[in-house]
Short mmCIF file of C-alpha atoms in Angstrom, two decimals:
data_model
loop_
_atom_site.label_atom_id
_atom_site.label_comp_id
_atom_site.label_asym_id
_atom_site.label_seq_id
_atom_site.Cartn_x
_atom_site.Cartn_y
_atom_site.Cartn_z
CA UNK A 1 27.58 6.13 27.53
CA UNK A 2 24.12 6.59 27.16
CA UNK A 3 21.97 3.37 27.87
CA UNK A 4 20.38 1.39 25.31
CA UNK A 5 16.84 0.78 25.49
CA UNK A 6 14.76 -2.16 24.35
CA UNK A 7 13.57 -2.46 20.93
CA UNK A 8 10.15 -2.63 21.81
CA UNK A 9 10.15 0.73 23.85
CA UNK A 10 12.25 2.25 20.91
CA UNK A 11 9.22 1.42 18.46
CA UNK A 12 6.67 2.65 20.69
CA UNK A 13 8.45 5.95 21.74
CA UNK A 14 8.85 6.24 17.66
CA UNK A 15 5.05 6.02 17.19
CA UNK A 16 3.97 8.15 19.97
CA UNK A 17 6.12 11.06 19.02
CA UNK A 18 4.69 10.75 15.25
CA UNK A 19 1.29 12.17 14.06
CA UNK A 20 -0.03 12.20 10.62
CA UNK A 21 0.45 14.83 8.32
CA UNK A 22 -2.54 17.44 7.62
CA UNK A 23 -4.81 16.56 4.68
CA UNK A 24 -4.81 18.05 1.08
CA UNK A 25 -7.28 17.94 -1.81
CA UNK A 26 -6.14 15.85 -4.59
CA UNK A 27 -7.89 14.33 -7.83
CA UNK A 28 -8.36 10.75 -7.75
CA UNK A 29 -5.89 9.96 -10.28
CA UNK A 30 -2.93 11.22 -7.83
CA UNK A 31 -4.44 9.66 -4.65
CA UNK A 32 -2.99 5.85 -5.12
CA UNK A 33 -1.09 4.80 -1.96
CA UNK A 34 -2.36 7.86 -0.05
CA UNK A 35 -4.63 7.80 3.02
CA UNK A 36 -8.28 8.85 2.87
CA UNK A 37 -8.72 11.64 5.55
CA UNK A 38 -12.53 11.92 5.75
CA UNK A 39 -15.37 9.28 5.16
CA UNK A 40 -17.06 9.44 1.41
CA UNK A 41 -20.56 9.54 0.15
CA UNK A 42 -21.47 8.46 -3.02
CA UNK A 43 -22.37 11.41 -5.15
CA UNK A 44 -24.32 9.28 -7.70
CA UNK A 45 -26.47 6.04 -8.41
CA UNK A 46 -23.89 3.01 -10.06
CA UNK A 47 -25.35 2.13 -12.27
CA UNK A 48 -27.60 5.16 -12.89
CA UNK A 49 -30.19 3.05 -14.49
CA UNK A 50 -31.29 -0.57 -14.82
CA UNK A 51 -29.09 -1.82 -17.32
CA UNK A 52 -28.25 -5.12 -19.00
CA UNK A 53 -25.75 -7.48 -17.75
CA UNK A 54 -25.59 -9.45 -21.45
CA UNK A 55 -25.73 -9.06 -24.77
CA UNK A 56 -29.32 -10.36 -25.73
CA UNK A 57 -33.18 -9.35 -25.79
CA UNK A 58 -35.06 -7.19 -23.28
CA UNK A 59 -38.67 -8.40 -22.67
CA UNK A 60 -41.71 -7.69 -20.39
CA UNK A 61 -41.87 -10.98 -18.30
CA UNK A 62 -45.60 -10.77 -18.27
CA UNK A 63 -45.63 -11.68 -21.85
CA UNK A 64 -43.72 -14.92 -21.21
CA UNK A 65 -45.85 -15.84 -17.94
CA UNK A 66 -49.38 -16.21 -19.90
CA UNK A 67 -47.47 -18.84 -22.07
CA UNK A 68 -45.70 -20.87 -19.48
CA UNK A 69 -47.51 -24.06 -20.76
CA UNK A 70 -45.18 -23.60 -24.09
CA UNK A 71 -41.62 -23.87 -24.16
CA UNK A 72 -41.01 -20.71 -25.69
CA UNK A 73 -43.26 -17.36 -26.96
CA UNK A 74 -42.39 -15.75 -30.02
CA UNK A 75 -41.87 -11.88 -29.73
CA UNK A 76 -41.88 -9.39 -32.25
CA UNK A 77 -38.40 -7.28 -32.64
CA UNK A 78 -38.53 -3.74 -32.08
CA UNK A 79 -35.14 -1.62 -32.20
CA UNK A 80 -31.71 -2.17 -30.55
CA UNK A 81 -30.75 -0.54 -27.03
CA UNK A 82 -26.84 0.23 -26.90
CA UNK A 83 -25.04 1.52 -23.96
CA UNK A 84 -25.01 5.21 -23.78
CA UNK A 85 -27.79 5.61 -26.03
CA UNK A 86 -29.23 9.06 -25.43
CA UNK A 87 -32.99 8.15 -26.36
CA UNK A 88 -34.28 5.34 -24.47
CA UNK A 89 -36.57 2.99 -26.09
CA UNK A 90 -40.08 2.06 -25.39
CA UNK A 91 -40.98 -1.56 -25.37
CA UNK A 92 -44.84 -2.25 -26.63
CA UNK A 93 -46.32 -5.52 -25.11
CA UNK A 94 -45.73 -8.64 -27.37
CA UNK A 95 -42.54 -7.26 -28.32
CA UNK A 96 -38.78 -7.71 -27.64
CA UNK A 97 -35.65 -5.52 -28.01
CA UNK A 98 -32.16 -6.09 -29.04
CA UNK A 99 -29.97 -5.12 -26.06
CA UNK A 100 -26.33 -4.77 -25.63
CA UNK A 101 -24.15 -5.34 -22.10
CA UNK A 102 -24.53 -2.22 -20.11
CA UNK A 103 -27.31 -0.39 -22.17
CA UNK A 104 -30.35 1.12 -20.22
CA UNK A 105 -33.37 -1.33 -20.21
CA UNK A 106 -36.24 0.10 -22.34
CA UNK A 107 -39.24 1.62 -20.77
CA UNK A 108 -41.38 -1.39 -19.94
CA UNK A 109 -38.73 -4.10 -20.09
CA UNK A 110 -37.86 -6.05 -16.70
CA UNK A 111 -36.18 -9.12 -18.36
CA UNK A 112 -33.04 -9.68 -20.36
CA UNK A 113 -32.35 -13.26 -22.11
CA UNK A 114 -28.84 -13.75 -23.17
CA UNK A 115 -28.84 -14.30 -26.67
CA UNK A 116 -27.32 -17.91 -26.80
CA UNK A 117 -31.00 -19.02 -25.50
CA UNK A 118 -33.11 -17.39 -28.05
CA UNK A 119 -33.93 -18.43 -31.51
CA UNK A 120 -34.12 -15.27 -33.81
CA UNK A 121 -35.79 -14.84 -37.33
CA UNK A 122 -36.26 -12.27 -39.63
CA UNK A 123 -38.73 -9.92 -37.64
CA UNK A 124 -39.25 -12.19 -34.34
CA UNK A 125 -37.36 -13.69 -31.43
CA UNK A 126 -38.32 -16.91 -29.67
CA UNK A 127 -38.10 -16.45 -25.91
CA UNK A 128 -37.89 -19.35 -23.53
CA UNK A 129 -40.68 -19.47 -21.37
CA UNK A 130 -38.63 -20.57 -18.28
CA UNK A 131 -37.12 -17.09 -18.21
CA UNK A 132 -37.23 -15.46 -14.72
CA UNK A 133 -38.27 -11.88 -14.18
CA UNK A 134 -35.21 -9.68 -13.52
CA UNK A 135 -32.66 -12.10 -14.98
CA UNK A 136 -29.43 -10.29 -16.18
CA UNK A 137 -30.86 -7.15 -14.94
CA UNK A 138 -28.67 -5.06 -12.77
CA UNK A 139 -30.70 -2.46 -10.99
CA UNK A 140 -30.04 1.11 -10.64
CA UNK A 141 -27.56 1.69 -7.61
CA UNK A 142 -26.50 -2.00 -6.89
CA UNK A 143 -22.94 -0.93 -7.06
CA UNK A 144 -23.14 2.20 -5.85
CA UNK A 145 -26.02 4.36 -3.93
CA UNK A 146 -26.03 7.63 -3.78
CA UNK A 147 -26.12 9.49 -0.37
CA UNK A 148 -24.13 6.00 1.48
CA UNK A 149 -20.78 5.93 2.55
CA UNK A 150 -18.46 4.23 0.33
CA UNK A 151 -15.20 4.65 2.22
CA UNK A 152 -14.29 5.50 5.73
CA UNK A 153 -11.24 7.88 6.74
CA UNK A 154 -8.16 6.00 7.26
CA UNK A 155 -8.10 3.41 4.72
CA UNK A 156 -5.06 2.87 1.93
CA UNK A 157 -6.43 4.16 -1.15
CA UNK A 158 -5.67 1.18 -3.80
CA UNK A 159 -6.71 0.64 -7.12
CA UNK A 160 -9.88 -0.89 -6.63
CA UNK A 161 -10.66 2.02 -4.13
CA UNK A 162 -9.84 4.57 -6.54
CA UNK A 163 -12.15 2.97 -9.14
CA UNK A 164 -14.86 2.96 -6.38
CA UNK A 165 -14.76 6.65 -6.34
CA UNK A 166 -15.05 7.31 -9.81
CA UNK A 167 -17.75 5.22 -10.03
CA UNK A 168 -19.38 7.15 -7.08
CA UNK A 169 -19.09 10.50 -8.85
CA UNK A 170 -16.19 11.35 -6.56
CA UNK A 171 -13.18 13.25 -8.33
CA UNK A 172 -11.54 15.49 -5.66
CA UNK A 173 -10.92 14.10 -2.07
CA UNK A 174 -9.20 15.12 0.91
CA UNK A 175 -6.13 12.61 1.80
CA UNK A 176 -3.24 12.68 3.92
CA UNK A 177 -0.44 14.28 2.39
CA UNK A 178 2.51 12.18 1.12
CA UNK A 179 5.61 12.80 3.22
CA UNK A 180 8.87 14.47 1.76
CA UNK A 181 11.96 12.51 2.94
CA UNK A 182 15.40 13.66 2.95
CA UNK A 183 17.73 10.86 3.06
CA UNK A 184 21.38 11.82 4.14
CA UNK A 185 24.26 9.63 3.70
CA UNK A 186 27.85 10.63 5.55
CA UNK A 187 31.09 9.59 4.79
CA UNK A 188 34.07 10.86 2.98
CA UNK A 189 34.15 7.58 1.35
CA UNK A 190 30.68 7.58 0.01
CA UNK A 191 30.01 8.38 -4.02
CA UNK A 192 26.93 8.58 -6.15
CA UNK A 193 26.79 5.54 -8.76
CA UNK A 194 28.18 6.47 -12.07
CA UNK A 195 30.97 8.91 -10.36
CA UNK A 196 34.78 7.31 -10.46
CA UNK A 197 35.52 5.31 -7.60
CA UNK A 198 38.87 5.43 -6.04
CA UNK A 199 40.51 2.83 -4.02
CA UNK A 200 38.68 2.83 -0.48
CA UNK A 201 35.90 4.40 -1.59
CA UNK A 202 32.07 2.86 -2.24
CA UNK A 203 28.72 3.48 -3.85
CA UNK A 204 25.82 4.95 -1.78
CA UNK A 205 23.89 1.50 -1.77
CA UNK A 206 22.49 2.22 1.55
CA UNK A 207 20.83 5.52 0.44
CA UNK A 208 19.32 3.90 -2.83
CA UNK A 209 18.12 0.86 -0.99
CA UNK A 210 16.17 3.44 1.82
CA UNK A 211 14.94 5.59 -1.30
CA UNK A 212 13.77 2.50 -2.91
CA UNK A 213 11.66 1.63 0.00
CA UNK A 214 10.45 5.02 0.56
CA UNK A 215 9.04 4.98 -3.14
CA UNK A 216 7.53 1.99 -2.82
CA UNK A 217 5.47 3.03 0.22
CA UNK A 218 4.09 5.75 -1.74
CA UNK A 219 6.59 8.56 -0.06
CA UNK A 220 8.83 11.00 -2.21
CA UNK A 221 12.43 11.24 -1.04
CA UNK A 222 15.74 13.37 -2.08
CA UNK A 223 19.23 12.12 -1.78
CA UNK A 224 22.31 13.80 -0.45
CA UNK A 225 25.68 12.73 0.31
CA UNK A 226 27.63 15.05 2.92
CA UNK A 227 31.63 14.45 3.82
CA UNK A 228 32.43 13.81 7.84
CA UNK A 229 32.64 17.57 8.35
CA UNK A 230 30.90 19.06 11.18
CA UNK A 231 29.86 22.02 9.38
CA UNK A 232 28.52 20.58 6.45
CA UNK A 233 26.59 18.12 8.15
CA UNK A 234 24.91 20.75 10.12
CA UNK A 235 23.98 22.72 7.22
CA UNK A 236 22.82 19.49 5.32
CA UNK A 237 20.40 18.76 8.26
CA UNK A 238 19.24 22.20 8.92
CA UNK A 239 18.23 22.57 5.17
CA UNK A 240 16.54 18.93 5.13
CA UNK A 241 14.32 19.82 8.15
CA UNK A 242 13.38 22.88 6.62
CA UNK A 243 12.54 21.52 3.18
CA UNK A 244 11.10 17.98 4.26
CA UNK A 245 8.78 16.38 6.63
CA UNK A 246 11.29 14.01 8.10
CA UNK A 247 14.94 13.31 7.63
CA UNK A 248 16.99 10.15 7.82
CA UNK A 249 20.57 10.24 7.87
CA UNK A 250 22.77 7.18 7.07
CA UNK A 251 26.18 6.61 8.81
CA UNK A 252 28.14 8.50 11.46
CA UNK A 253 25.39 7.37 14.22
CA UNK A 254 27.96 5.86 16.49
CA UNK A 255 31.15 7.57 18.96
CA UNK A 256 33.96 7.16 16.40
CA UNK A 257 36.19 9.78 15.74
CA UNK A 258 34.56 11.08 12.81
CA UNK A 259 31.08 10.00 13.87
CA UNK A 260 29.35 13.37 14.02
CA UNK A 261 25.54 12.91 13.66
CA UNK A 262 24.66 12.71 17.23
CA UNK A 263 27.07 15.79 18.25
CA UNK A 264 25.51 17.57 15.11
CA UNK A 265 21.81 16.94 16.40
CA UNK A 266 22.53 17.87 19.94
CA UNK A 267 23.96 21.35 18.59
CA UNK A 268 20.95 22.02 16.75
CA UNK A 269 18.99 21.33 19.74
CA UNK A 270 16.93 18.36 18.94
CA UNK A 271 14.63 16.44 21.28
CA UNK A 272 16.45 13.46 21.65
CA UNK A 273 14.00 10.74 22.37
CA UNK A 274 16.53 7.75 22.27
CA UNK A 275 20.10 6.87 20.97
CA UNK A 276 21.07 2.98 21.00
CA UNK A 277 18.94 0.37 20.91
CA UNK A 278 19.28 -3.14 22.19
CA UNK A 279 18.81 -4.45 18.36
CA UNK A 280 20.96 -6.62 16.65
CA UNK A 281 22.30 -5.60 13.86
CA UNK A 282 20.99 -1.95 14.42
CA UNK A 283 22.44 -1.10 17.83
CA UNK A 284 23.41 2.89 16.80
CA UNK A 285 19.75 3.70 15.74
CA UNK A 286 18.59 7.17 17.15
CA UNK A 287 15.39 9.15 16.67
CA UNK A 288 14.54 12.44 17.81
CA UNK A 289 12.37 15.42 16.86
CA UNK A 290 14.19 18.59 15.45
CA UNK A 291 11.35 21.77 14.75
CA UNK A 292 8.68 19.45 15.00
CA UNK A 293 10.13 17.02 12.37
CA UNK A 294 11.05 13.46 13.08
CA UNK A 295 14.60 12.84 12.37
CA UNK A 296 16.18 9.30 12.63
CA UNK A 297 19.95 8.20 12.85
CA UNK A 298 20.76 4.94 11.23
CA UNK A 299 23.91 3.48 11.36
CA UNK A 300 26.17 3.05 8.06
CA UNK A 301 26.82 -0.94 7.89
CA UNK A 302 24.48 -2.19 5.31
CA UNK A 303 22.66 -4.86 7.40
CA UNK A 304 22.19 -2.21 10.50
CA UNK A 305 21.17 0.54 8.57
CA UNK A 306 18.28 -1.45 6.85
CA UNK A 307 17.41 -3.38 9.81
CA UNK A 308 17.02 0.09 11.88
CA UNK A 309 14.95 1.38 9.13
CA UNK A 310 12.69 -1.44 8.27
CA UNK A 311 11.77 -2.03 12.06
CA UNK A 312 12.08 1.78 13.61
CA UNK A 313 12.22 4.56 10.71
CA UNK A 314 9.72 2.95 8.42
CA UNK A 315 6.95 2.56 10.67
CA UNK A 316 7.39 6.05 11.50
CA UNK A 317 7.08 7.44 8.15
CA UNK A 318 3.75 5.29 7.53
CA UNK A 319 2.41 6.84 10.43
CA UNK A 320 3.42 10.33 9.13
CA UNK A 321 1.48 9.38 6.02
CA UNK A 322 -1.51 8.23 8.03
CA UNK A 323 -1.04 4.47 7.14
CA UNK A 324 -3.75 2.38 9.13
CA UNK A 325 -1.09 -0.31 9.66
CA UNK A 326 2.32 1.17 9.99
CA UNK A 327 5.24 -1.23 9.31
CA UNK A 328 5.77 -4.19 7.53
CA UNK A 329 3.34 -7.23 7.24
CA UNK A 330 3.48 -10.24 9.49
CA UNK A 331 2.99 -13.76 8.31
CA UNK A 332 3.37 -17.32 9.94
CA UNK A 333 5.74 -19.39 9.11
CA UNK A 334 7.90 -22.57 10.17
CA UNK A 335 11.26 -22.17 10.98
CA UNK A 336 13.80 -24.59 8.91
CA UNK A 337 16.58 -24.63 11.30
CA UNK A 338 17.47 -23.78 14.97
CA UNK A 339 18.67 -20.14 15.64
CA UNK A 340 20.15 -18.35 18.37
CA UNK A 341 19.53 -14.95 19.93
CA UNK A 342 21.06 -12.89 22.72
CA UNK A 343 19.62 -12.51 26.25
CA UNK A 344 18.28 -8.93 26.72
CA UNK A 345 18.65 -8.02 22.69
CA UNK A 346 16.19 -8.32 20.36
CA UNK A 347 17.87 -10.03 17.55
CA UNK A 348 17.10 -9.85 13.57
CA UNK A 349 17.78 -12.67 10.96
CA UNK A 350 16.97 -11.80 7.24
CA UNK A 351 15.89 -14.87 5.36
CA UNK A 352 13.93 -16.67 2.56
CA UNK A 353 10.30 -18.02 2.59
CA UNK A 354 7.58 -19.45 0.28
CA UNK A 355 4.57 -17.32 0.98
CA UNK A 356 2.48 -19.79 -1.46
CA UNK A 357 2.44 -22.80 0.78
CA UNK A 358 0.08 -24.20 3.47
CA UNK A 359 2.96 -23.87 5.95
CA UNK A 360 5.87 -21.34 5.03
CA UNK A 361 9.21 -22.51 5.84
CA UNK A 362 11.60 -19.88 6.63
CA UNK A 363 14.99 -20.19 5.92
CA UNK A 364 17.80 -18.25 7.33
CA UNK A 365 20.39 -16.85 4.71
CA UNK A 366 23.96 -17.14 5.23
CA UNK A 367 26.88 -16.26 2.99
CA UNK A 368 29.52 -13.86 3.05
CA UNK A 369 28.17 -11.09 1.22
CA UNK A 370 25.99 -8.65 3.28
CA UNK A 371 24.73 -7.05 0.19
CA UNK A 372 23.67 -10.23 -1.78
CA UNK A 373 21.88 -11.65 1.82
CA UNK A 374 20.01 -8.40 2.07
CA UNK A 375 18.99 -8.57 -1.72
CA UNK A 376 17.72 -12.12 -1.56
CA UNK A 377 16.02 -11.84 1.64
CA UNK A 378 12.12 -11.63 1.52
CA UNK A 379 11.50 -12.19 5.18
CA UNK A 380 12.88 -10.77 8.58
CA UNK A 381 12.68 -12.97 11.87
CA UNK A 382 13.07 -11.33 14.91
CA UNK A 383 14.38 -13.38 18.10
CA UNK A 384 12.86 -11.45 21.05
CA UNK A 385 14.80 -10.31 24.51
CA UNK A 386 13.55 -13.06 26.31
CA UNK A 387 14.87 -15.89 23.95
CA UNK A 388 17.95 -17.48 23.08
CA UNK A 389 16.89 -20.03 20.98
CA UNK A 390 14.05 -20.93 18.74
CA UNK A 391 14.23 -24.57 17.59
CA UNK A 392 13.60 -26.11 14.36
CA UNK A 393 10.45 -26.80 13.35
CA UNK A 394 8.83 -24.13 15.76
CA UNK A 395 6.12 -22.02 14.58
CA UNK A 396 7.38 -18.18 14.09
CA UNK A 397 5.73 -14.79 12.98
CA UNK A 398 7.97 -13.78 9.85
CA UNK A 399 7.63 -9.90 8.25
CA UNK A 400 7.62 -9.96 4.60
CA UNK A 401 10.00 -7.83 2.72
CA UNK A 402 8.60 -8.39 -0.55
#
């Protein structure tokens, strides 16, 4: 039997054998959750002119500086400046112009006084003399300055960053291509939800769990169920490798009479990186390269399947997508009760914690239903190989599932 490797080594080997996909050009409205492939420089200033931050009155500050001994100065009203107006007002001395938020300052104006601090009559407006030059004005290029770098290569494109690109005048960008992932479940007993279910059969819950995780990370995935037949499995894997960037199989990863996946991969000539990991649950996990594409073999039991995916396959897929921080987010927590591990093995425990508190308490989930436990868990605790016990109240690191 092939020797099992440690979890840390398995993860290291996974990441060492996967590189980011090539970049593609996309519009920013299709860039969400992609990774930027190159530094980006602003094409325009934002704002493109000095604009008002308030609804109020645009003035020349020199008109009130000469009247500093008075509480206010009366200025003649001269026109209206609105956001997007084609013709820019010109403001003579001794005058004030009504101005709306986002409007360009009239020529000659350098200050905006908010409307709540002035007194307006039919043809004049009283401006407080303590108004400060430049107040309520957003100078040209304050948010974005043309020619300056706005984003570095390798960042994940979030909604805020996409808005920044739009403001910078950038519409099409180079981003890492989104991985296309083939999810293949094996087993004569597996059925798609919505189809009739006979005794001894079950629905493909693993497949839909993995699909949801892929989609949550911005990847595209296809789902397929194949029976425990060597020829069918081989054909499904060959087609998946030809049409996708990565393949994940669910089930058939062990050495049972109908567990064909490892044997099929050997027949297809994959480069086996590892198969069997000292990880509980998830010991049957395997990984290799076939025709330049990463292939992950996951066990079929729901806890083993999900754990092997989250800890080994998902980081690999995220690296394929160029993600700057592959894997689950790690946060500090306090253990609510003692837990036991196994010497020489990495043991995983699904649990629940409240991330809003000052010291989040992690509580291992118990119960007979594996699926309910997985559905309710929002955190994952790993007990490393060198530990056999973690005490109640001990500080721990939890990987977030939600």
